[in-house]
mmCIF file with all atom_site columns, C-alpha atoms in Angstrom:
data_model
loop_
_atom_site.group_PDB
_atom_site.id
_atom_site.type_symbol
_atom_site.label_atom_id
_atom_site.label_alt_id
_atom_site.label_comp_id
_atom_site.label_asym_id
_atom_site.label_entity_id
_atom_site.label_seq_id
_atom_site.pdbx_PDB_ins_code
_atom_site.Cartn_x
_atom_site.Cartn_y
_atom_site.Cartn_z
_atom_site.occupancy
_atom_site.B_iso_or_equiv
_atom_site.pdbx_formal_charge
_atom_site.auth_seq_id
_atom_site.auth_comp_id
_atom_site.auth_asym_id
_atom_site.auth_atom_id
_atom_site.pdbx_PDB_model_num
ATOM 1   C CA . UNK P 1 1   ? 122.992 88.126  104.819 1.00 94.00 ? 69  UNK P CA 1
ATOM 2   C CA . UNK P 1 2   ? 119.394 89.513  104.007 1.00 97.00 ? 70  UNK P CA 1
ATOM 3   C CA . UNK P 1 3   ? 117.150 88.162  106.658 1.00 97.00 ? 71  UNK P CA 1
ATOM 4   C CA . UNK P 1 4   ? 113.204 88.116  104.575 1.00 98.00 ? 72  UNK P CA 1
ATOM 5   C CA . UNK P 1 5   ? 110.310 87.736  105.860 1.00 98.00 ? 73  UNK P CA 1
ATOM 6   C CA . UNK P 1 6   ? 107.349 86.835  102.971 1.00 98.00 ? 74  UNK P CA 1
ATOM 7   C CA . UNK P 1 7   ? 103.927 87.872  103.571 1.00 98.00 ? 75  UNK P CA 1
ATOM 8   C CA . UNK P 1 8   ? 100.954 86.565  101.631 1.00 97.00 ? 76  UNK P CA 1
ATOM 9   C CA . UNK P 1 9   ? 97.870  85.100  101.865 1.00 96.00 ? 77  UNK P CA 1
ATOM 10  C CA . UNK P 1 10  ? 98.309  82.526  99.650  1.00 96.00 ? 78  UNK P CA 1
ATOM 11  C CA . UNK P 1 11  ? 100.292 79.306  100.911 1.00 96.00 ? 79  UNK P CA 1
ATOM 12  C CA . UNK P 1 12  ? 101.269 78.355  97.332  1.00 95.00 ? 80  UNK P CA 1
ATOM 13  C CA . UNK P 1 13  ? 102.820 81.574  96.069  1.00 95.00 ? 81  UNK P CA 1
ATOM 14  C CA . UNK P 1 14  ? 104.706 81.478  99.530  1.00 96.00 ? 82  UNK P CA 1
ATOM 15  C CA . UNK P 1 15  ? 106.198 78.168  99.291  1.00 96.00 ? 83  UNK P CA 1
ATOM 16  C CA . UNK P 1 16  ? 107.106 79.239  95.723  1.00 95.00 ? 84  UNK P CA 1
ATOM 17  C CA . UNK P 1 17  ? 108.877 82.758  96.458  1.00 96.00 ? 85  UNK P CA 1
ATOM 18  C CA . UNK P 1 18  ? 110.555 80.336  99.336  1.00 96.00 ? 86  UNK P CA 1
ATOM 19  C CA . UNK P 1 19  ? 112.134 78.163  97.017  1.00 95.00 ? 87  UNK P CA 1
ATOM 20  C CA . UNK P 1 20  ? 113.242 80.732  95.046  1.00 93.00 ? 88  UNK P CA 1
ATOM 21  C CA . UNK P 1 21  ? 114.923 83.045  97.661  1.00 95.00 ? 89  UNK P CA 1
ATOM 22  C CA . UNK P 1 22  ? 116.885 80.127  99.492  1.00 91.00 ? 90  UNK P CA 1
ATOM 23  C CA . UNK P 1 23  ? 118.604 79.342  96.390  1.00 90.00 ? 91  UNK P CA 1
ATOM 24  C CA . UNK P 1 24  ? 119.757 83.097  96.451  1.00 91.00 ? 92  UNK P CA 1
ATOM 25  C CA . UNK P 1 25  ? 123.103 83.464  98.110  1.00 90.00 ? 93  UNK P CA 1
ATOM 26  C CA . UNK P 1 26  ? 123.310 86.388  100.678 1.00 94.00 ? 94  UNK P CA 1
ATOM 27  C CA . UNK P 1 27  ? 119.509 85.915  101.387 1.00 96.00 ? 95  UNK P CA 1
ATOM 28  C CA . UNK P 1 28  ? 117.766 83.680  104.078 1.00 96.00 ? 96  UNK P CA 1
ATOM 29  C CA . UNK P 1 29  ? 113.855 83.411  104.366 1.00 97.00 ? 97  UNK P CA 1
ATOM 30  C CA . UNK P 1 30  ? 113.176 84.233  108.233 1.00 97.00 ? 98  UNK P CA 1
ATOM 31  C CA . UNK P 1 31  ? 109.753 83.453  107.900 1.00 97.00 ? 99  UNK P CA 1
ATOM 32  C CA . UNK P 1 32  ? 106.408 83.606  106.439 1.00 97.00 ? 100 UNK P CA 1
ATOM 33  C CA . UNK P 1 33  ? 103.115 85.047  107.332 1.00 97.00 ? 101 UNK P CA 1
ATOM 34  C CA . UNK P 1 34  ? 99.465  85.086  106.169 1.00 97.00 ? 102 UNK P CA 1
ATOM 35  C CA . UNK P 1 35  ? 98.180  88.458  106.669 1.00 96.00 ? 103 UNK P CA 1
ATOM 36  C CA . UNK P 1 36  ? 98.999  92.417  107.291 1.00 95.00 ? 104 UNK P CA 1
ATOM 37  C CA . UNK P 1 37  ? 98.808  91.540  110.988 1.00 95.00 ? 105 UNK P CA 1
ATOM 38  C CA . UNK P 1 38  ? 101.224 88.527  111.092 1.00 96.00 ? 106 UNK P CA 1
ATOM 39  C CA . UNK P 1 39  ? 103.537 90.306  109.500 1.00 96.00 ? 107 UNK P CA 1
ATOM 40  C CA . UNK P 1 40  ? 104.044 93.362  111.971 1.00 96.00 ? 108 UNK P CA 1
ATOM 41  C CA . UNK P 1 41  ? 104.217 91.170  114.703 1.00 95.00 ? 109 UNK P CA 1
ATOM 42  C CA . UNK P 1 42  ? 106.578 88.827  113.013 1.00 96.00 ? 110 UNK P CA 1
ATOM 43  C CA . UNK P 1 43  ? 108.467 91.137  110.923 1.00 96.00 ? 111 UNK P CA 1
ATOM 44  C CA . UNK P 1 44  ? 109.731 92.434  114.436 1.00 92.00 ? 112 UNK P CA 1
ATOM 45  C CA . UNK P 1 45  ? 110.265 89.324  116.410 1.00 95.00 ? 113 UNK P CA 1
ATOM 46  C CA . UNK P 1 46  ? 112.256 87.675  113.490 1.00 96.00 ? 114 UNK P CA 1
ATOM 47  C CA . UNK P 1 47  ? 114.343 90.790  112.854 1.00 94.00 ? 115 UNK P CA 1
ATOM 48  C CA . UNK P 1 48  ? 114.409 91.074  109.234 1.00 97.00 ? 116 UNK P CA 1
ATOM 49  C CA . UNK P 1 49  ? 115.852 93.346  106.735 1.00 97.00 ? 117 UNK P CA 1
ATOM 50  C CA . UNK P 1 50  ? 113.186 93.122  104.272 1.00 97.00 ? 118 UNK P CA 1
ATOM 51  C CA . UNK P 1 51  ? 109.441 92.296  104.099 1.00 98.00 ? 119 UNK P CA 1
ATOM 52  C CA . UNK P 1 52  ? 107.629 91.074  100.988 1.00 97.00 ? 120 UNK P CA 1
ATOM 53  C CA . UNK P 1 53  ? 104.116 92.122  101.198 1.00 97.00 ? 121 UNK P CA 1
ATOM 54  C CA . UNK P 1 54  ? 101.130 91.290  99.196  1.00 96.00 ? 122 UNK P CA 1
ATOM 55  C CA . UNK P 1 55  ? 98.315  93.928  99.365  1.00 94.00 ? 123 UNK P CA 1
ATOM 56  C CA . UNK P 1 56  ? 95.010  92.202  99.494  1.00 92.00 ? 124 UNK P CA 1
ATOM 57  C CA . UNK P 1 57  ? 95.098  89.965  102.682 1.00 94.00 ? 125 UNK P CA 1
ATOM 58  C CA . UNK P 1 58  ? 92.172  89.508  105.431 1.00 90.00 ? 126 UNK P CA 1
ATOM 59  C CA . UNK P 1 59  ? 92.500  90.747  108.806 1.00 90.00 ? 127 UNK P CA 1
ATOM 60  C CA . UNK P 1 60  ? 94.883  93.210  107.957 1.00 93.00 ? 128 UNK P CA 1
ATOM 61  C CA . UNK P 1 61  ? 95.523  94.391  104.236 1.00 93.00 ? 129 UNK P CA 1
ATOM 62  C CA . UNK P 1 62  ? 99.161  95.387  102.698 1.00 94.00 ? 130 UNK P CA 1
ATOM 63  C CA . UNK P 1 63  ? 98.481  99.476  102.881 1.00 93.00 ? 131 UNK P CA 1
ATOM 64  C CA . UNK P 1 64  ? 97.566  98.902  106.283 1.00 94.00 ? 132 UNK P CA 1
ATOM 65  C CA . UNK P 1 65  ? 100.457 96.779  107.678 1.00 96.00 ? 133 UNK P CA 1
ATOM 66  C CA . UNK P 1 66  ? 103.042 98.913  105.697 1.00 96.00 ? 134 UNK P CA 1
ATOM 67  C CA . UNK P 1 67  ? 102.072 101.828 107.519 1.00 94.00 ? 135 UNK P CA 1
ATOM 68  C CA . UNK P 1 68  ? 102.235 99.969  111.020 1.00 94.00 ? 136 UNK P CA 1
ATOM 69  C CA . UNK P 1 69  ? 105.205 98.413  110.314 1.00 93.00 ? 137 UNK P CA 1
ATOM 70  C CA . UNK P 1 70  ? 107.553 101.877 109.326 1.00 90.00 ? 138 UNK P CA 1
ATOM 71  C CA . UNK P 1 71  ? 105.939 103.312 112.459 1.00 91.00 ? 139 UNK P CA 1
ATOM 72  C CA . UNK P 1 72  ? 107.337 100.054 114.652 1.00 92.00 ? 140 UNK P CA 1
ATOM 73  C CA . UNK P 1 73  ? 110.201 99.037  112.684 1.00 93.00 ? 141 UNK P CA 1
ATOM 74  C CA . UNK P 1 74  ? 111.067 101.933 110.528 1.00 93.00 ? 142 UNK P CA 1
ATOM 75  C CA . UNK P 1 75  ? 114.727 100.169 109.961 1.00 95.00 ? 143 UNK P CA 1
ATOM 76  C CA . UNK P 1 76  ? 112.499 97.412  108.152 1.00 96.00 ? 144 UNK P CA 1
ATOM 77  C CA . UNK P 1 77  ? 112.423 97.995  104.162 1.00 97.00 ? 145 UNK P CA 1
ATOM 78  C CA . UNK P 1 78  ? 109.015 96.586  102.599 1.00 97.00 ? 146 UNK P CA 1
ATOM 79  C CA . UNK P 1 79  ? 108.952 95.586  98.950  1.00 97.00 ? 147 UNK P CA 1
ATOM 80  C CA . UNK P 1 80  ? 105.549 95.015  97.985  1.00 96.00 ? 148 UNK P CA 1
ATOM 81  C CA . UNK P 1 81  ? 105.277 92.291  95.413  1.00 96.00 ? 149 UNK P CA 1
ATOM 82  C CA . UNK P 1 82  ? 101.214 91.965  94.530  1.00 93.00 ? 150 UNK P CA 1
ATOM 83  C CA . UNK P 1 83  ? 99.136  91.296  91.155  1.00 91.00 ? 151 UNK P CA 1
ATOM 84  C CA . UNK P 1 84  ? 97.741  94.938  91.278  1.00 85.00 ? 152 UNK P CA 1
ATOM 85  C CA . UNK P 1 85  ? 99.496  97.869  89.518  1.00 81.00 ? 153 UNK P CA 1
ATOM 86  C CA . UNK P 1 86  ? 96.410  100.035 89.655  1.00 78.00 ? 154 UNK P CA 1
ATOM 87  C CA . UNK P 1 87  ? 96.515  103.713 91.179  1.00 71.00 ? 155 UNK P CA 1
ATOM 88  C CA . UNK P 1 88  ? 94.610  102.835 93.858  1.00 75.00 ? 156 UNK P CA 1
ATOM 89  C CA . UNK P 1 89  ? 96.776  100.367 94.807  1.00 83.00 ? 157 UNK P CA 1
ATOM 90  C CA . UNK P 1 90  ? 100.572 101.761 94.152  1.00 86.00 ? 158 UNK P CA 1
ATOM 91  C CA . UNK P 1 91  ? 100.228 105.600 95.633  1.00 82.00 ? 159 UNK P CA 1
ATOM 92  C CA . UNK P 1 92  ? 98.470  104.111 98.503  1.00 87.00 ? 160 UNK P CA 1
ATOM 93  C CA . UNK P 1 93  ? 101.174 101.602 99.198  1.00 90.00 ? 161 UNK P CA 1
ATOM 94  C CA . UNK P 1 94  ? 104.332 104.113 98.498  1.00 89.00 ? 162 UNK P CA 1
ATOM 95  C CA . UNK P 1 95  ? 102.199 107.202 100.834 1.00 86.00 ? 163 UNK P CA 1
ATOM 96  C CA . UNK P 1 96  ? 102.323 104.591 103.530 1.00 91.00 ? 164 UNK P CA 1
ATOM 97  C CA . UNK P 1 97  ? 106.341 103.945 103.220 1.00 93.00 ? 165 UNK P CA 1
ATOM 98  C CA . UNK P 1 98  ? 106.884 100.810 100.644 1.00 95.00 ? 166 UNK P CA 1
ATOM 99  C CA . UNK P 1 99  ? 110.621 100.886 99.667  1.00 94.00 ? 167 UNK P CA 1
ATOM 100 C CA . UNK P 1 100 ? 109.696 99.389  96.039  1.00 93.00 ? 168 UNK P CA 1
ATOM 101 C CA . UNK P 1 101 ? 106.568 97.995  94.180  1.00 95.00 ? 169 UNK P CA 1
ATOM 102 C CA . UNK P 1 102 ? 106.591 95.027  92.163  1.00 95.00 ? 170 UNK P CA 1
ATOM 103 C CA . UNK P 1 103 ? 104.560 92.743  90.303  1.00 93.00 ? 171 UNK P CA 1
ATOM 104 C CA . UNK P 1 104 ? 104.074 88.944  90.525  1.00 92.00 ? 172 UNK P CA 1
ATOM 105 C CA . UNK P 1 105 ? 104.738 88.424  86.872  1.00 91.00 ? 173 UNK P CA 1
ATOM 106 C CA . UNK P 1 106 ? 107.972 89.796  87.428  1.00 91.00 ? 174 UNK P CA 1
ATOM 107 C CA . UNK P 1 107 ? 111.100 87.137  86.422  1.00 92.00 ? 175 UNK P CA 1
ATOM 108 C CA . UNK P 1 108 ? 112.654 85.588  89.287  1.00 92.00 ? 176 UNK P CA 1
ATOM 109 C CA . UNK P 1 109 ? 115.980 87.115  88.796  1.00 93.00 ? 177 UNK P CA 1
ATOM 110 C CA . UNK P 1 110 ? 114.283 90.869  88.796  1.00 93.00 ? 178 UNK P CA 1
ATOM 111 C CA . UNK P 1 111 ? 112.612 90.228  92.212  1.00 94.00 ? 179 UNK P CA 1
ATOM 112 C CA . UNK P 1 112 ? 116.231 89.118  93.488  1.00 95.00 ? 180 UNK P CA 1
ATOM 113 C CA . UNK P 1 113 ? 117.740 92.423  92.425  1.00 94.00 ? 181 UNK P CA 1
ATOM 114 C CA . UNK P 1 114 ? 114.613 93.942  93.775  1.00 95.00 ? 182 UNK P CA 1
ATOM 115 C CA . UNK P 1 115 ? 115.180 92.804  97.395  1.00 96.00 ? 183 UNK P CA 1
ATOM 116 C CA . UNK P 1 116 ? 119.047 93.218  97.141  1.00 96.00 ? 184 UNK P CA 1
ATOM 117 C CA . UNK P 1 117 ? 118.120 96.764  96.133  1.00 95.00 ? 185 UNK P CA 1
ATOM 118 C CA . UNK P 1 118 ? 115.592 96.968  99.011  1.00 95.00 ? 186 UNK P CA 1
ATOM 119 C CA . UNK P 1 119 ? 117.860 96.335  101.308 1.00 96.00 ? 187 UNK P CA 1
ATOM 120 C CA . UNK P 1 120 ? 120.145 98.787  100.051 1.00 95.00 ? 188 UNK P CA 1
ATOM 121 C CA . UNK P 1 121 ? 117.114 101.322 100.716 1.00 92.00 ? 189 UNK P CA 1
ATOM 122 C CA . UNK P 1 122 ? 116.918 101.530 97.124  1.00 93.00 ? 190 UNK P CA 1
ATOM 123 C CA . UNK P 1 123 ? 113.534 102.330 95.686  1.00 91.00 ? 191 UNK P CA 1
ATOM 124 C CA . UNK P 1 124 ? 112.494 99.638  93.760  1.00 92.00 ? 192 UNK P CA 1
ATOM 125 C CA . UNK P 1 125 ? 109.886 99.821  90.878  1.00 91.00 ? 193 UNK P CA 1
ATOM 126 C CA . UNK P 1 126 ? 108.572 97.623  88.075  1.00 89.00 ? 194 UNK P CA 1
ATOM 127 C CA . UNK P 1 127 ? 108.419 99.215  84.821  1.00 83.00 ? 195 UNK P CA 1
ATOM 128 C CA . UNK P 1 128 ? 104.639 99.432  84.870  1.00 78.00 ? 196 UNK P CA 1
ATOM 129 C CA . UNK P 1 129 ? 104.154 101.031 87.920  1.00 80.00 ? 197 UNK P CA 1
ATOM 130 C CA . UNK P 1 130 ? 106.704 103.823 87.536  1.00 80.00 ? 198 UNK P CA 1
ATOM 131 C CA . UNK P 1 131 ? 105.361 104.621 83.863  1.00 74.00 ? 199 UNK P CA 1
ATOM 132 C CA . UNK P 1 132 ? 101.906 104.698 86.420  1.00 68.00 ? 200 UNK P CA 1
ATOM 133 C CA . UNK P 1 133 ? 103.773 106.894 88.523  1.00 71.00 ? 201 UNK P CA 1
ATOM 134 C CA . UNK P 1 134 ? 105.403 109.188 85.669  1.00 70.00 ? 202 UNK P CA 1
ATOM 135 C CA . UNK P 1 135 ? 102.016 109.565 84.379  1.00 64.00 ? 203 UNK P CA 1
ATOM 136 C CA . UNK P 1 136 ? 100.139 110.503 87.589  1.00 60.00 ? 204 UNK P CA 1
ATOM 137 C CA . UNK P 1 137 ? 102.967 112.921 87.922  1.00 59.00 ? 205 UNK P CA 1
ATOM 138 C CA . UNK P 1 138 ? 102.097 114.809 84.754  1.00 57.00 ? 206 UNK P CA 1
ATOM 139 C CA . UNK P 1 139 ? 98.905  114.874 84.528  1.00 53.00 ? 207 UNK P CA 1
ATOM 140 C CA . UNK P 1 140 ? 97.202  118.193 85.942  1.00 48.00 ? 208 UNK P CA 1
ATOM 141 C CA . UNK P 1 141 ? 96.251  117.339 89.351  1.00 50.00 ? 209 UNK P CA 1
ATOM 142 C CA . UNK P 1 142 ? 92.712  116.119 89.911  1.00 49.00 ? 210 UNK P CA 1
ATOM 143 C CA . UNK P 1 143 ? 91.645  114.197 92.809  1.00 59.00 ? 211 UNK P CA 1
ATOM 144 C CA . UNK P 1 144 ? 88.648  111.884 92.982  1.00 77.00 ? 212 UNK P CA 1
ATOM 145 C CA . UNK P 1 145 ? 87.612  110.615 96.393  1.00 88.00 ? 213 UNK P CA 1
ATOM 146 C CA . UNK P 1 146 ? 84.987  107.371 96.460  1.00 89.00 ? 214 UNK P CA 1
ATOM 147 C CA . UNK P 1 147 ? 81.496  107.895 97.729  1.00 89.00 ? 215 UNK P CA 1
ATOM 148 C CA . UNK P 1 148 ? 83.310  105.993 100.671 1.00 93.00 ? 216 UNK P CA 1
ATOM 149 C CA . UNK P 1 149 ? 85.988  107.967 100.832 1.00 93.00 ? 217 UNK P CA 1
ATOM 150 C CA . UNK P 1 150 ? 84.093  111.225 101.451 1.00 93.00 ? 218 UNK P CA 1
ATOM 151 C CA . UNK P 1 151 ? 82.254  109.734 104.042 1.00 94.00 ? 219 UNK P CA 1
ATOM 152 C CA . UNK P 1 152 ? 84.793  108.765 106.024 1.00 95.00 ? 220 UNK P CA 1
ATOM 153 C CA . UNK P 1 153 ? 86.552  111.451 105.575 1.00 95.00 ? 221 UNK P CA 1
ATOM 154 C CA . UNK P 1 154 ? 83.331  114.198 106.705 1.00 95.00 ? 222 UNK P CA 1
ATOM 155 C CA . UNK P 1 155 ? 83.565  111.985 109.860 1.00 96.00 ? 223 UNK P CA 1
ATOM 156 C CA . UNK P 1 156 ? 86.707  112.562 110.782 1.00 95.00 ? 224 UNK P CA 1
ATOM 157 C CA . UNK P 1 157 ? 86.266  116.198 109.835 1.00 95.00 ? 225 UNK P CA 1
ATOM 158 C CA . UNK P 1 158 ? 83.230  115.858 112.491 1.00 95.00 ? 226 UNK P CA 1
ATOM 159 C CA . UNK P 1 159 ? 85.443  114.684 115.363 1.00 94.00 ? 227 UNK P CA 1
ATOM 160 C CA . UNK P 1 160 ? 85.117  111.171 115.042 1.00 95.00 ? 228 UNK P CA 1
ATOM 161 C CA . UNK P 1 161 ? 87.545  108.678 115.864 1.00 95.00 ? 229 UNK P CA 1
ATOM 162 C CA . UNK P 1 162 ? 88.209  105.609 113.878 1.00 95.00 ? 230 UNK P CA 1
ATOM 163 C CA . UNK P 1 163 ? 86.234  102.975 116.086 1.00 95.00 ? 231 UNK P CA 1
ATOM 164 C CA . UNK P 1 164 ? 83.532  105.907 115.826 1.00 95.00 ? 232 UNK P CA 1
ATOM 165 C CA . UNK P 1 165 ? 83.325  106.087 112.142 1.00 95.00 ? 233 UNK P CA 1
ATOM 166 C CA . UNK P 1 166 ? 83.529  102.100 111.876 1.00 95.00 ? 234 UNK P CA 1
ATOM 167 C CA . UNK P 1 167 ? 80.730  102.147 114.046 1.00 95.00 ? 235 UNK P CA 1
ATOM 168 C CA . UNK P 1 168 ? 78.794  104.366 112.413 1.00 94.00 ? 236 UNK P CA 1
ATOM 169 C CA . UNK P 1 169 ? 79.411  102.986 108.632 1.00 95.00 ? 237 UNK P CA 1
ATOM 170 C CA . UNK P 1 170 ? 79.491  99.481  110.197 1.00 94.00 ? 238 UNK P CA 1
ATOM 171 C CA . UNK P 1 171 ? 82.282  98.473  108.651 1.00 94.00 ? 239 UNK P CA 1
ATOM 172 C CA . UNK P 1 172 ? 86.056  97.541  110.691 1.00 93.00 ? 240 UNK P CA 1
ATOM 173 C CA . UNK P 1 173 ? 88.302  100.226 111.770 1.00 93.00 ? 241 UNK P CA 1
ATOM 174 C CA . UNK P 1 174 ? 91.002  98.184  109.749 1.00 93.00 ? 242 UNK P CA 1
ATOM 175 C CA . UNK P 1 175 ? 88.486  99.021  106.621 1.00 93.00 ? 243 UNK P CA 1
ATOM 176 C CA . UNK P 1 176 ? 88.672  102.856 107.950 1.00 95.00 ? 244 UNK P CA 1
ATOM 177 C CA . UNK P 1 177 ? 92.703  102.805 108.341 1.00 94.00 ? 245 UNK P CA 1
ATOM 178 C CA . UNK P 1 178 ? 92.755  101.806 104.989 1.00 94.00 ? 246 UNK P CA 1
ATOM 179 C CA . UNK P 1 179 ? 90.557  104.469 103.461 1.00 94.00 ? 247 UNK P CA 1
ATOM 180 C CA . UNK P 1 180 ? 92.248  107.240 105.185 1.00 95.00 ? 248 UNK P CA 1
ATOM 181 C CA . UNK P 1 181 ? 96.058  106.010 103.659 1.00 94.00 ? 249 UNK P CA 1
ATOM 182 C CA . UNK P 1 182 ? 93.714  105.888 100.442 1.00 92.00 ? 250 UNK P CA 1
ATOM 183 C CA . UNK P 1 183 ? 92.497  109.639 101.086 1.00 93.00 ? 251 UNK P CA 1
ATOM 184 C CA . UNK P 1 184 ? 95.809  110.727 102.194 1.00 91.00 ? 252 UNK P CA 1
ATOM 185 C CA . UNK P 1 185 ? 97.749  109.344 98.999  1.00 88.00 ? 253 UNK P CA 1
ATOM 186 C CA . UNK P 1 186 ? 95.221  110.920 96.622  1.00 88.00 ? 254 UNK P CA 1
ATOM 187 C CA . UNK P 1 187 ? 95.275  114.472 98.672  1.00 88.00 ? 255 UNK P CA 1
ATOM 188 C CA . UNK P 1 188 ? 99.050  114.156 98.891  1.00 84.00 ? 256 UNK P CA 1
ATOM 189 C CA . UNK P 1 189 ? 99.297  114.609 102.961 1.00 88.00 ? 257 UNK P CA 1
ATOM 190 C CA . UNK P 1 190 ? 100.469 112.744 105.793 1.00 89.00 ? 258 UNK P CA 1
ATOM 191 C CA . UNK P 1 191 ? 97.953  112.778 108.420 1.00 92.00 ? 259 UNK P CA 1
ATOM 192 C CA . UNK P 1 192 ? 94.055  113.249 109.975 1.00 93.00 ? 260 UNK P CA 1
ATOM 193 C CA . UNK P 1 193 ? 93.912  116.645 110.117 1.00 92.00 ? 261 UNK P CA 1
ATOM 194 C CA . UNK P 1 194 ? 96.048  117.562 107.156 1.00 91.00 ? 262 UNK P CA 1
ATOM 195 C CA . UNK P 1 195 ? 93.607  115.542 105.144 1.00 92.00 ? 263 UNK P CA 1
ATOM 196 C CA . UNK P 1 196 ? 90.273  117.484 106.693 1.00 92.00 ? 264 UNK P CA 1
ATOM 197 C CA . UNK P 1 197 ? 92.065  121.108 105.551 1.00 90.00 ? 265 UNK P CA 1
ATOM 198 C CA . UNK P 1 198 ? 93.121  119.826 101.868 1.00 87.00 ? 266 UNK P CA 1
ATOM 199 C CA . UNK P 1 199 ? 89.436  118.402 101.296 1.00 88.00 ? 267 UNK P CA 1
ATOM 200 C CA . UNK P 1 200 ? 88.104  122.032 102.502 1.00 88.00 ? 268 UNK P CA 1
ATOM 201 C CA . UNK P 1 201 ? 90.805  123.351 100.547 1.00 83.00 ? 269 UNK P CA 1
ATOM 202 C CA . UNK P 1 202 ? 89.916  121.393 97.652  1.00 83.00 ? 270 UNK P CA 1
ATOM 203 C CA . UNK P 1 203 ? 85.926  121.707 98.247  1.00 85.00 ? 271 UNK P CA 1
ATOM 204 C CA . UNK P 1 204 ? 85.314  118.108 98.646  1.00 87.00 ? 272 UNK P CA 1
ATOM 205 C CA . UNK P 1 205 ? 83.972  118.862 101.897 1.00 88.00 ? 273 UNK P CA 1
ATOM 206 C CA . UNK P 1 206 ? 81.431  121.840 102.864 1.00 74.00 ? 274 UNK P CA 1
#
């Protein structure tokens, strides 16, 4: 039995990916929460075998949760199921440890197999994001870091610490988290300081 836990912001698309998981032999809906942070804390307490995650939730966004939930619960496969299929949104999410990426247009019988296949650990794609992928893959690489981006990043190649650069661009540290799994995904490393030497590498930063 596939214990899932559904994570959205949006009590209506909950209720509906409810209903259509209970009717699914071999799965049972744990639970449900209504943001990133919810869904660490729950995804734990409940147990589960798979997390759906939306992306763009408040308190704490998809990128951000995924990232905090492999590093609690590593054992935990996360299928992100959102509306977006956008660069910016896919590497992000797979840098930070998503097992698949799928879309909410998606039939209901393809998001089945998807979290079957999740909890397989099988890497789970739509069709549009891996032709996103494929493409991103071939083309010669080129990274473009936000106005935003490059700030926070120059911060943290400054010394500062998250709450110091949220402080200083007044914005959350959750905002900061996100922009350095952002930066990381489109420099292609893993952490802080590996993301400070590819952006002097790269001469995004002077």
């Amino acid at each position: 039995m596939i214990r899932l836990l559904i994570v959205d912001d949006h009590p209506i698309v909950r209720g509906g990916l409810r209903a259509a998981f209970e009717a699914e032999p071999g799965i049972e809906v744990a639970g449900e929460a209504a943001n990133g942070r919810e869904g660490v804390e729950r995804a734990g307490a409940l147990a589960v075998d798979v997390v759906l995650m939306d992306l763009r939730m408040p308190e704490m966004d998809g990128v951000t949760a995924i990232a905090a939930m492999r590093e609690a619960h590593p054992e935990i496969k996360v299928l992100v199921l959102t509306t977006f299929d956008s660069d910016a949104d896919v590497l992000p999410a797979i840098e930070a440890g998503a097992t698949g990426y799928m879309l909410k247009d998606a039939p209901t019988e393809e998001l089945l197999r998807a979290v079957h296949a999740a909890a397989a650990g099988e890497p789970v794609l739509s069709p549009s994001v891996a032709g996103r992928l494929m493409g991103q893959i071939r083309k010669p690489t080129k990274t473009v870091l936000t106005d935003r981006e490059l700030q926070v990043l120059q911060l943290v190649a400054d010394g500062a610490s998250n709450r110091q650069a949220a402080a200083k661009l007044f914005i959350s540290e959750a905002s900061i988290k996100t922009h350095l799994l952002h930066i990381y995904g489109k420099l292609g490393v893993r952490d802080r300081a590996a993301a400070v030497g590819e952006a002097y590498r790269r001469g995004l930063l002077a």
